[in-house]
PDB file of C-alpha atoms in Angstrom:
ATOM      1  CA  MET A   1      37.978   2.503  55.834  1.00 96.00           C
ATOM      2  CA  LYS A   2      37.707   5.388  58.278  1.00 97.00           C
ATOM      3  CA  ILE A   3      36.112   8.539  56.625  1.00 98.00           C
ATOM      4  CA  LEU A   4      35.768  12.055  57.811  1.00 98.00           C
ATOM      5  CA  ILE A   5      33.182  14.389  56.017  1.00 97.00           C
ATOM      6  CA  ALA A   6      33.557  18.086  56.499  1.00 97.00           C
ATOM      7  CA  GLU A   7      30.574  19.816  55.200  1.00 94.00           C
ATOM      8  CA  ASP A   8      28.552  22.833  56.461  1.00 91.00           C
ATOM      9  CA  ASP A   9      25.662  22.398  53.945  1.00 90.00           C
ATOM     10  CA  PHE A  10      22.990  19.967  55.359  1.00 92.00           C
ATOM     11  CA  ALA A  11      21.840  18.454  52.174  1.00 91.00           C
ATOM     12  CA  SER A  12      25.462  17.930  50.913  1.00 91.00           C
ATOM     13  CA  ARG A  13      26.387  16.507  54.250  1.00 92.00           C
ATOM     14  CA  LYS A  14      23.497  14.089  54.275  1.00 94.00           C
ATOM     15  CA  PHE A  15      24.301  13.000  50.692  1.00 94.00           C
ATOM     16  CA  MET A  16      28.014  12.369  51.307  1.00 95.00           C
ATOM     17  CA  LEU A  17      27.161  10.359  54.474  1.00 96.00           C
ATOM     18  CA  LYS A  18      24.754   8.212  52.842  1.00 96.00           C
ATOM     19  CA  PHE A  19      27.072   7.666  49.797  1.00 95.00           C
ATOM     20  CA  LEU A  20      30.280   7.051  51.691  1.00 97.00           C
ATOM     21  CA  SER A  21      28.870   4.901  54.418  1.00 97.00           C
ATOM     22  CA  LYS A  22      28.835   1.872  52.336  1.00 96.00           C
ATOM     23  CA  TYR A  23      32.650   2.074  52.221  1.00 96.00           C
ATOM     24  CA  GLY A  24      33.332   2.559  55.850  1.00 96.00           C
ATOM     25  CA  GLU A  25      32.825   4.194  59.280  1.00 97.00           C
ATOM     26  CA  CYS A  26      32.028   8.007  58.565  1.00 98.00           C
ATOM     27  CA  ASP A  27      32.401  10.737  61.067  1.00 97.00           C
ATOM     28  CA  VAL A  28      30.792  14.023  60.246  1.00 97.00           C
ATOM     29  CA  THR A  29      31.883  17.681  61.002  1.00 97.00           C
ATOM     30  CA  VAL A  30      30.095  20.945  60.133  1.00 95.00           C
ATOM     31  CA  ASP A  31      33.067  23.392  59.864  1.00 95.00           C
ATOM     32  CA  GLY A  32      36.840  23.411  59.338  1.00 95.00           C
ATOM     33  CA  LEU A  33      37.811  23.851  62.864  1.00 96.00           C
ATOM     34  CA  GLU A  34      35.797  20.687  64.073  1.00 96.00           C
ATOM     35  CA  ALA A  35      37.406  18.818  60.950  1.00 97.00           C
ATOM     36  CA  VAL A  36      40.900  19.681  62.225  1.00 98.00           C
ATOM     37  CA  ASP A  37      40.013  18.682  65.822  1.00 97.00           C
ATOM     38  CA  ALA A  38      38.484  15.338  64.649  1.00 98.00           C
ATOM     39  CA  PHE A  39      41.532  14.725  62.414  1.00 98.00           C
ATOM     40  CA  THR A  40      44.125  15.504  65.166  1.00 98.00           C
ATOM     41  CA  MET A  41      42.279  13.544  67.896  1.00 97.00           C
ATOM     42  CA  ALA A  42      42.042  10.432  65.619  1.00 97.00           C
ATOM     43  CA  LEU A  43      45.861  10.686  64.826  1.00 96.00           C
ATOM     44  CA  ASP A  44      46.570  11.153  68.579  1.00 96.00           C
ATOM     45  CA  ALA A  45      44.515   8.087  69.291  1.00 95.00           C
ATOM     46  CA  GLY A  46      46.548   6.152  66.691  1.00 93.00           C
ATOM     47  CA  ASP A  47      43.445   5.656  64.414  1.00 93.00           C
ATOM     48  CA  GLY A  48      43.854   8.238  61.736  1.00 95.00           C
ATOM     49  CA  TYR A  49      41.348   8.767  58.839  1.00 97.00           C
ATOM     50  CA  ASP A  50      42.012   6.877  55.594  1.00 97.00           C
ATOM     51  CA  LEU A  51      39.767   9.483  53.535  1.00 97.00           C
ATOM     52  CA  VAL A  52      38.952  13.143  54.359  1.00 98.00           C
ATOM     53  CA  CYS A  53      36.339  14.897  52.221  1.00 96.00           C
ATOM     54  CA  LEU A  54      36.609  18.695  52.854  1.00 95.00           C
ATOM     55  CA  ASP A  55      34.309  21.247  51.458  1.00 93.00           C
ATOM     56  CA  ILE A  56      36.186  24.585  50.701  1.00 90.00           C
ATOM     57  CA  MET A  57      33.597  27.157  51.720  1.00 89.00           C
ATOM     58  CA  MET A  58      33.034  26.403  55.423  1.00 89.00           C
ATOM     59  CA  PRO A  59      32.621  28.572  58.635  1.00 87.00           C
ATOM     60  CA  GLU A  60      35.473  28.988  61.190  1.00 88.00           C
ATOM     61  CA  LEU A  61      38.304  27.517  59.033  1.00 92.00           C
ATOM     62  CA  ASP A  62      37.765  27.206  55.297  1.00 92.00           C
ATOM     63  CA  GLY A  63      38.682  23.915  53.633  1.00 93.00           C
ATOM     64  CA  TYR A  64      42.172  25.301  52.369  1.00 93.00           C
ATOM     65  CA  GLN A  65      43.164  26.272  56.018  1.00 95.00           C
ATOM     66  CA  ALA A  66      41.807  22.947  57.442  1.00 97.00           C
ATOM     67  CA  LEU A  67      43.831  21.077  54.724  1.00 96.00           C
ATOM     68  CA  LYS A  68      46.999  22.941  55.467  1.00 96.00           C
ATOM     69  CA  GLN A  69      46.586  22.315  59.220  1.00 97.00           C
ATOM     70  CA  MET A  70      46.072  18.589  58.591  1.00 97.00           C
ATOM     71  CA  ARG A  71      48.969  18.100  56.443  1.00 97.00           C
ATOM     72  CA  GLU A  72      51.242  20.191  58.948  1.00 96.00           C
ATOM     73  CA  TYR A  73      50.034  17.905  61.730  1.00 97.00           C
ATOM     74  CA  GLU A  74      50.749  14.819  59.903  1.00 97.00           C
ATOM     75  CA  LYS A  75      54.364  16.180  59.302  1.00 95.00           C
ATOM     76  CA  GLU A  76      54.696  16.938  63.040  1.00 95.00           C
ATOM     77  CA  LYS A  77      53.661  13.161  63.693  1.00 94.00           C
ATOM     78  CA  GLY A  78      56.217  11.951  61.101  1.00 94.00           C
ATOM     79  CA  ILE A  79      53.580  10.743  58.800  1.00 93.00           C
ATOM     80  CA  SER A  80      54.840  10.804  55.110  1.00 90.00           C
ATOM     81  CA  GLU A  81      52.689  11.856  52.121  1.00 84.00           C
ATOM     82  CA  GLU A  82      52.293   8.306  51.042  1.00 86.00           C
ATOM     83  CA  GLN A  83      51.026   7.117  54.433  1.00 92.00           C
ATOM     84  CA  GLY A  84      49.041  10.244  55.163  1.00 94.00           C
ATOM     85  CA  ALA A  85      45.130  10.540  54.687  1.00 97.00           C
ATOM     86  CA  LYS A  86      43.733  10.864  51.280  1.00 97.00           C
ATOM     87  CA  ILE A  87      42.141  14.313  51.264  1.00 97.00           C
ATOM     88  CA  ILE A  88      39.597  15.115  48.610  1.00 96.00           C
ATOM     89  CA  MET A  89      38.295  18.618  48.237  1.00 93.00           C
ATOM     90  CA  THR A  90      34.566  18.717  47.499  1.00 90.00           C
ATOM     91  CA  THR A  91      33.289  22.226  46.293  1.00 83.00           C
ATOM     92  CA  ALA A  92      31.322  24.168  43.865  1.00 81.00           C
ATOM     93  CA  LEU A  93      34.369  26.334  43.198  1.00 70.00           C
ATOM     94  CA  ASN A  94      35.863  24.833  39.910  1.00 66.00           C
ATOM     95  CA  GLU A  95      38.137  27.693  38.848  1.00 69.00           C
ATOM     96  CA  GLY A  96      41.633  26.730  37.940  1.00 72.00           C
ATOM     97  CA  ARG A  97      43.147  28.813  40.787  1.00 77.00           C
ATOM     98  CA  ASN A  98      41.119  27.004  43.466  1.00 77.00           C
ATOM     99  CA  VAL A  99      42.112  23.685  42.194  1.00 80.00           C
ATOM    100  CA  THR A 100      45.741  24.629  41.967  1.00 85.00           C
ATOM    101  CA  LYS A 101      45.687  26.080  45.500  1.00 86.00           C
ATOM    102  CA  ALA A 102      44.062  22.826  46.800  1.00 88.00           C
ATOM    103  CA  PHE A 103      46.789  20.572  45.430  1.00 91.00           C
ATOM    104  CA  GLU A 104      49.592  22.911  46.540  1.00 91.00           C
ATOM    105  CA  TYR A 105      48.243  22.504  50.115  1.00 92.00           C
ATOM    106  CA  GLY A 106      48.226  18.658  49.759  1.00 93.00           C
ATOM    107  CA  CYS A 107      44.813  17.315  48.473  1.00 95.00           C
ATOM    108  CA  VAL A 108      44.875  14.244  46.280  1.00 94.00           C
ATOM    109  CA  ALA A 109      41.701  14.902  44.416  1.00 93.00           C
ATOM    110  CA  TYR A 110      39.215  17.553  43.650  1.00 89.00           C
ATOM    111  CA  ALA A 111      35.434  16.879  43.216  1.00 89.00           C
ATOM    112  CA  GLY A 112      33.097  19.512  41.879  1.00 85.00           C
ATOM    113  CA  LYS A 113      29.480  19.742  43.334  1.00 86.00           C
ATOM    114  CA  PRO A 114      27.089  18.219  42.666  1.00 88.00           C
ATOM    115  CA  ILE A 115      29.040  15.153  43.307  1.00 90.00           C
ATOM    116  CA  ASP A 116      28.922  12.646  40.417  1.00 91.00           C
ATOM    117  CA  GLN A 117      28.875   9.216  42.261  1.00 93.00           C
ATOM    118  CA  ASP A 118      30.500   7.243  39.385  1.00 94.00           C
ATOM    119  CA  LYS A 119      33.371   9.681  39.068  1.00 93.00           C
ATOM    120  CA  PHE A 120      33.848   9.864  42.751  1.00 94.00           C
ATOM    121  CA  GLU A 121      34.014   6.153  42.939  1.00 95.00           C
ATOM    122  CA  ASN A 122      36.580   6.016  40.153  1.00 95.00           C
ATOM    123  CA  VAL A 123      38.667   8.459  42.237  1.00 94.00           C
ATOM    124  CA  LEU A 124      38.400   6.253  45.301  1.00 95.00           C
ATOM    125  CA  ARG A 125      39.491   3.213  43.214  1.00 95.00           C
ATOM    126  CA  LYS A 126      42.583   5.207  41.737  1.00 95.00           C
ATOM    127  CA  LEU A 127      43.519   6.164  45.361  1.00 94.00           C
ATOM    128  CA  GLU A 128      43.235   2.353  46.132  1.00 93.00           C
ATOM    129  CA  LEU A 129      40.609   3.090  48.834  1.00 94.00           C
ATOM    130  CA  ILE A 130      37.982   0.683  47.320  1.00 94.00           C
ATOM    131  CA  ASP A 131      38.143  -2.282  44.892  1.00 89.00           C
TER     132      ASP A 131
END
């Protein structure tokens, strides 16, 4: 599995990298702009990400903007929703409107921080990314 982690907080980034490395190859970005660049470069190279973990509160582009651009780029490339990357929003913002907005922009799951590893693994199973 190919994984992109977009997280500006060092401790959260380190945790996500350690946690997700056992499931596949991880690339890490520190802001939304870097995340979109990595995402589009991977698709252009024919090796898109299976999983993207996007923090919402990031510099340059926030997670919503990055998510929106990623989904738009997949559409431009003719990639259907079913074939697209599984994008999970990771954030401390758990208010209903934030969750709704993330799903409207095309995320497949929403994980509150601090990340509960068991719950996160269950989400990955439901998305058929791990056994």
